Short mmCIF file of C-alpha atoms in Angstrom, two decimals:
data_model
loop_
_atom_site.label_atom_id
_atom_site.label_comp_id
_atom_site.label_asym_id
_atom_site.label_seq_id
_atom_site.Cartn_x
_atom_site.Cartn_y
_atom_site.Cartn_z
CA PHE A 39 143.09 57.36 82.33
CA VAL A 40 144.19 58.54 78.85
CA PRO A 41 145.83 56.43 76.14
CA ILE A 42 148.91 57.65 74.29
CA SER A 43 150.05 56.12 71.24
CA SER A 44 152.64 56.82 68.61
CA VAL A 45 149.37 57.80 65.87
CA GLN A 46 147.96 60.23 68.70
CA VAL A 47 150.80 62.79 68.59
CA PRO A 48 148.47 66.10 68.33
CA ARG A 49 146.41 64.57 71.13
CA CYS A 50 149.15 63.98 73.35
CA VAL A 51 150.41 67.39 72.88
CA HIS A 52 146.98 68.93 73.60
CA ILE A 53 147.01 66.51 77.29
CA GLN A 54 150.36 67.76 77.90
CA LEU A 55 149.09 71.23 77.69
CA LEU A 56 145.92 70.79 79.65
CA ILE A 57 148.00 69.19 82.48
CA LEU A 58 150.63 72.07 82.64
CA PHE A 59 147.30 74.26 82.37
CA SER A 60 145.71 72.24 85.61
CA CYS A 61 148.96 72.32 87.14
CA VAL A 62 149.74 75.94 87.28
CA TYR A 63 146.46 77.78 87.40
CA LEU A 64 143.93 75.42 88.80
CA CYS A 65 146.16 74.85 91.78
CA VAL A 66 145.48 78.48 92.95
CA TYR A 67 141.77 79.11 91.91
CA PRO A 68 139.35 77.99 94.54
CA LEU A 69 136.50 77.70 92.39
CA CYS A 70 137.86 74.65 90.49
CA VAL A 71 139.16 71.37 91.63
CA ARG A 72 142.98 71.40 92.58
CA VAL A 73 145.67 69.09 91.12
CA CYS A 74 147.65 67.43 93.57
CA ASN A 75 150.27 65.92 91.16
CA ARG A 76 150.51 64.16 87.75
CA VAL A 77 152.25 61.12 87.05
CA CYS A 78 152.95 58.75 83.66
CA VAL A 79 151.86 55.21 84.52
CA SER A 80 153.34 52.52 82.10
CA LEU A 81 150.81 50.07 81.18
CA ARG A 82 151.94 47.81 78.50
CA PRO A 83 151.20 48.14 75.60
CA SER A 84 150.54 51.71 76.24
CA ARG A 85 151.60 54.73 78.50
CA ARG A 86 148.85 56.53 80.20
CA PHE A 87 148.69 59.58 82.12
CA CYS A 88 146.89 60.41 85.37
CA THR A 89 146.30 63.25 87.28
CA VAL A 90 145.53 63.18 91.01
CA LEU A 91 143.08 65.59 92.05
CA GLU A 92 142.04 67.10 95.28
CA PHE A 93 139.30 65.19 97.45
CA CYS A 94 136.01 66.75 97.39
CA GLU A 95 133.50 64.88 99.85
CA GLY A 96 130.30 66.63 98.58
CA ASN A 97 128.30 64.93 95.83
CA ASP A 98 128.20 66.38 92.59
CA LEU A 99 125.30 68.63 91.29
CA ASP A 100 123.86 66.13 89.21
CA PHE A 101 123.32 63.99 92.22
CA TYR A 102 121.74 66.31 94.24
CA LEU A 103 119.44 67.32 91.37
CA LYS A 104 118.50 63.44 91.11
CA GLN A 105 117.88 63.32 94.85
CA ASN A 106 115.85 66.85 95.26
CA LYS A 107 114.69 67.52 91.58
CA LEU A 108 114.95 71.05 91.65
CA MET A 109 116.30 74.26 94.17
CA SER A 110 114.77 77.33 95.30
CA GLU A 111 115.82 80.36 92.84
CA LYS A 112 118.46 82.22 95.70
CA GLU A 113 120.02 78.51 95.64
CA ALA A 114 120.47 78.29 92.10
CA ARG A 115 121.83 81.93 91.48
CA SER A 116 124.34 81.43 94.07
CA ILE A 117 125.30 78.25 92.19
CA VAL A 118 125.45 80.23 88.94
CA MET A 119 127.25 83.13 90.33
CA GLN A 120 129.94 81.06 91.24
CA ILE A 121 130.41 79.32 87.99
CA VAL A 122 130.09 82.51 85.80
CA SER A 123 133.15 83.78 88.43
CA ALA A 124 135.19 80.46 87.35
CA LEU A 125 134.66 81.04 84.03
CA ARG A 126 135.80 84.74 84.11
CA TYR A 127 138.92 83.49 85.44
CA LEU A 128 139.50 80.88 82.88
CA ASN A 129 138.80 83.38 80.33
CA GLU A 130 141.59 86.02 81.86
CA ILE A 131 144.32 83.74 82.13
CA LYS A 132 146.78 83.31 79.00
CA PRO A 133 145.79 81.37 77.18
CA PRO A 134 142.02 81.55 78.11
CA ILE A 135 140.26 78.10 78.41
CA ILE A 136 136.65 77.01 77.37
CA HIS A 137 135.60 73.92 79.32
CA TYR A 138 133.54 72.89 77.09
CA ASP A 139 131.73 70.20 79.31
CA LEU A 140 129.94 72.20 81.81
CA LYS A 141 126.87 69.89 83.44
CA PRO A 142 125.79 69.36 86.86
CA GLY A 143 128.19 66.01 87.10
CA ASN A 144 130.84 68.07 86.62
CA ILE A 145 130.06 70.99 89.26
CA LEU A 146 130.94 69.61 92.80
CA LEU A 147 129.08 70.37 95.70
CA VAL A 148 132.16 70.90 98.28
CA ASP A 149 129.68 70.24 101.19
CA GLY A 150 127.14 68.69 99.20
CA THR A 151 124.08 71.07 99.89
CA ALA A 152 123.11 73.76 97.20
CA CYS A 153 124.19 76.61 99.47
CA GLY A 154 128.02 76.27 99.69
CA GLU A 155 130.99 76.36 97.71
CA ILE A 156 131.29 74.54 94.16
CA LYS A 157 134.20 73.44 92.24
CA ILE A 158 134.40 72.83 88.54
CA THR A 159 135.70 69.65 87.39
CA ASP A 160 136.87 67.53 84.28
CA PHE A 161 138.84 69.40 81.95
CA GLY A 162 139.38 66.71 79.61
CA LEU A 163 137.26 68.44 76.85
CA SER A 164 138.42 71.91 77.28
CA LYS A 165 139.75 73.92 74.51
CA ILE A 166 142.84 75.97 74.65
CA MET A 167 142.50 79.58 72.68
CA ASP A 168 145.84 80.20 72.13
CA ASP A 169 147.09 82.43 69.10
CA ASP A 170 147.47 79.85 66.65
CA ASN A 171 143.83 78.33 66.65
CA TYR A 172 141.94 81.37 67.88
CA GLY A 173 140.84 84.30 65.81
CA VAL A 174 138.11 86.76 65.80
CA ASP A 175 135.32 84.68 64.86
CA GLY A 176 136.46 82.14 67.51
CA MET A 177 138.47 78.53 66.80
CA ASP A 178 137.52 75.54 64.94
CA LEU A 179 135.60 73.00 66.72
CA THR A 180 138.05 69.63 65.86
CA SER A 181 136.43 67.48 68.40
CA GLN A 182 132.61 67.65 67.20
CA GLY A 183 130.61 65.08 68.30
CA ALA A 184 132.07 64.96 71.98
CA GLY A 185 130.34 66.29 74.92
CA THR A 186 127.23 66.34 76.84
CA TYR A 187 124.65 67.10 73.97
CA TRP A 188 121.87 68.59 76.40
CA TYR A 189 124.62 71.11 77.54
CA LEU A 190 126.06 72.15 74.05
CA PRO A 191 124.67 75.11 71.86
CA PRO A 192 123.51 74.82 68.36
CA GLU A 193 126.62 75.98 66.70
CA CYS A 194 128.20 72.75 68.19
CA PHE A 195 126.12 70.51 65.95
CA VAL A 196 126.33 72.58 62.30
CA VAL A 197 127.87 70.25 60.06
CA GLY A 198 129.76 71.62 56.72
CA LYS A 199 132.61 71.58 55.15
CA GLU A 200 134.70 73.56 57.44
CA PRO A 201 134.54 72.61 61.09
CA PRO A 202 132.11 75.21 63.16
CA LYS A 203 133.72 78.11 64.76
CA ILE A 204 133.13 78.12 68.70
CA SER A 205 133.99 80.59 71.62
CA ASN A 206 133.56 80.94 75.22
CA LYS A 207 129.67 81.54 74.62
CA VAL A 208 129.82 77.45 74.54
CA ASP A 209 129.95 77.81 78.06
CA VAL A 210 127.42 80.61 78.40
CA TRP A 211 124.97 78.22 76.89
CA SER A 212 125.93 75.53 79.46
CA VAL A 213 125.13 77.85 82.38
CA GLY A 214 121.77 78.75 81.12
CA VAL A 215 120.92 74.90 80.55
CA ILE A 216 122.23 74.03 84.34
CA PHE A 217 120.08 77.16 85.98
CA PHE A 218 117.20 75.98 84.02
CA GLN A 219 117.66 72.60 85.33
CA CYS A 220 117.92 73.77 88.58
CA LEU A 221 114.81 75.59 88.48
CA TYR A 222 112.48 73.65 87.21
CA GLY A 223 113.93 69.90 87.71
CA ARG A 224 114.41 69.35 83.86
CA LYS A 225 116.35 70.22 80.82
CA PRO A 226 115.09 72.84 78.40
CA PHE A 227 115.52 70.88 75.54
CA GLY A 228 115.62 66.75 74.67
CA HIS A 229 115.27 66.21 78.48
CA ASN A 230 113.47 62.58 77.88
CA GLN A 231 115.72 61.82 74.50
CA SER A 232 119.01 59.87 74.69
CA GLN A 233 122.00 61.64 73.16
CA GLN A 234 121.64 59.59 69.80
CA ASP A 235 118.09 60.82 69.54
CA ILE A 236 119.04 64.24 70.25
CA LEU A 237 121.73 64.07 67.35
CA GLN A 238 119.37 61.93 65.12
CA GLU A 239 116.37 64.23 65.54
CA ASN A 240 118.51 67.77 65.43
CA THR A 241 117.01 68.70 68.66
CA ILE A 242 119.47 71.34 69.69
CA LEU A 243 119.43 72.66 66.19
CA LYS A 244 116.00 72.93 66.13
CA ALA A 245 115.93 74.63 69.91
CA THR A 246 115.14 78.22 68.66
CA GLU A 247 113.27 79.37 71.51
CA VAL A 248 113.25 78.37 75.30
CA GLN A 249 110.01 77.47 77.06
CA PHE A 250 109.17 77.90 80.74
CA PRO A 251 106.81 75.65 82.76
CA ALA A 252 104.32 77.48 84.32
CA LYS A 253 105.41 75.92 87.67
CA PRO A 254 107.48 76.07 89.83
CA GLN A 255 107.44 79.76 89.35
CA ALA A 256 110.57 81.85 88.64
CA THR A 257 111.18 85.53 88.35
CA THR A 258 111.03 87.42 84.99
CA GLU A 259 114.65 88.27 85.87
CA ALA A 260 115.52 84.96 85.97
CA LYS A 261 113.82 83.84 82.65
CA ALA A 262 115.50 86.43 80.79
CA PHE A 263 118.85 85.83 82.29
CA ILE A 264 118.29 82.17 80.85
CA ARG A 265 117.19 83.64 77.32
CA ARG A 266 120.38 85.67 77.06
CA CYS A 267 122.24 82.49 77.94
CA LEU A 268 120.20 80.50 75.47
CA ALA A 269 119.57 82.78 72.52
CA TYR A 270 120.27 80.75 69.37
CA ARG A 271 122.57 82.63 67.36
CA LYS A 272 125.75 83.00 68.72
CA GLU A 273 125.99 86.35 67.58
CA ASP A 274 123.00 87.33 69.75
CA ARG A 275 124.28 85.55 72.85
CA PHE A 276 126.14 86.98 75.62
CA ASP A 277 130.03 85.87 76.07
CA VAL A 278 131.58 85.26 79.42
CA HIS A 279 132.62 88.93 80.22
CA GLN A 280 129.20 90.25 79.31
CA LEU A 281 127.82 87.25 81.52
CA CYS A 282 129.54 88.99 84.37
CA SER A 283 128.31 92.37 84.39
CA ASP A 284 124.46 90.74 83.90
CA SER A 285 121.79 93.03 85.84
CA TYR A 286 120.83 89.58 87.18
CA LEU A 287 124.00 88.93 88.90
CA LEU A 288 125.55 92.16 89.92
CA PRO A 289 123.19 93.10 92.67
CA HIS A 290 123.90 90.20 94.39
CA MET A 291 127.84 89.84 93.84
CA ARG A 292 130.83 91.66 95.42
CA ARG A 293 134.45 91.77 94.22
CA SER A 294 136.97 90.19 96.43
CA THR A 295 139.65 92.53 97.21
CA SER A 296 142.06 89.69 97.94
CA SER A 297 141.30 87.42 94.88
CA GLY A 298 139.69 90.03 92.41
CA THR A 299 137.10 87.09 91.46
CA LEU A 300 133.27 87.54 91.76
CA GLN A 301 131.62 86.04 94.58
CA PRO A 302 128.16 85.64 96.14
CA SER A 303 127.16 88.39 98.39
CA SER A 304 127.29 87.28 102.34
CA SER A 305 123.41 87.21 102.43
CA LEU A 306 123.03 85.12 99.69
CA ALA A 307 125.33 82.56 100.61
CA THR A 308 123.49 81.64 103.71
CA TYR A 309 120.69 80.16 101.99
#
């Protein structure tokens, strides 16, 4: 539930746009949780919006990792490919969308396993990249402090006179963190820290280079892919469209002629 009051008009407009986006676009894309309906509930003294989502029987990726700690590279790559496919869709619709809160808890495993279909959920922090607020250098981050710190890139933690600029490269960083966690069973930065500790100790601002554990082993190509996602300077980091064409993903993905979305190849999807 999201409360609405007279002093939250800009936020209300944002919520309405997100609801419209959800109803129009998420209903037709298979890798995002479908919005079944939206209602306005009157609960005195405030009014609240509520969205009704489709039911997904399986657990989320966070639950899976807590139960199994990690997964094979083939399984992890299959999940990442589906996430990247969904991100490409979100960046090709008009206006494009930055999810901004990609994390294992927002990746639903439809059948509860690591080798099946996933769905992305929770667009509550999403950013709408319309012409009014998005330029060549990105858009202002007006909700600094929100989000899940382990999965946000360094530019989201920069404090200055002006708000930092963000782009879809925020989601690319999150993909790198999620992939690392699937392979190694731990987050690359601040794994044993609380969100407060991460903020106070500038953990992400100091995350200039990712370090890989000796075990379990991952391929050189997987590590290189993660490095591209976790490039410290956003200018050096891939954007979503570049990620879709990454050499690590392309040999294992096919284009669906019916939907135009990238999907795991049939051989990989069976693992």
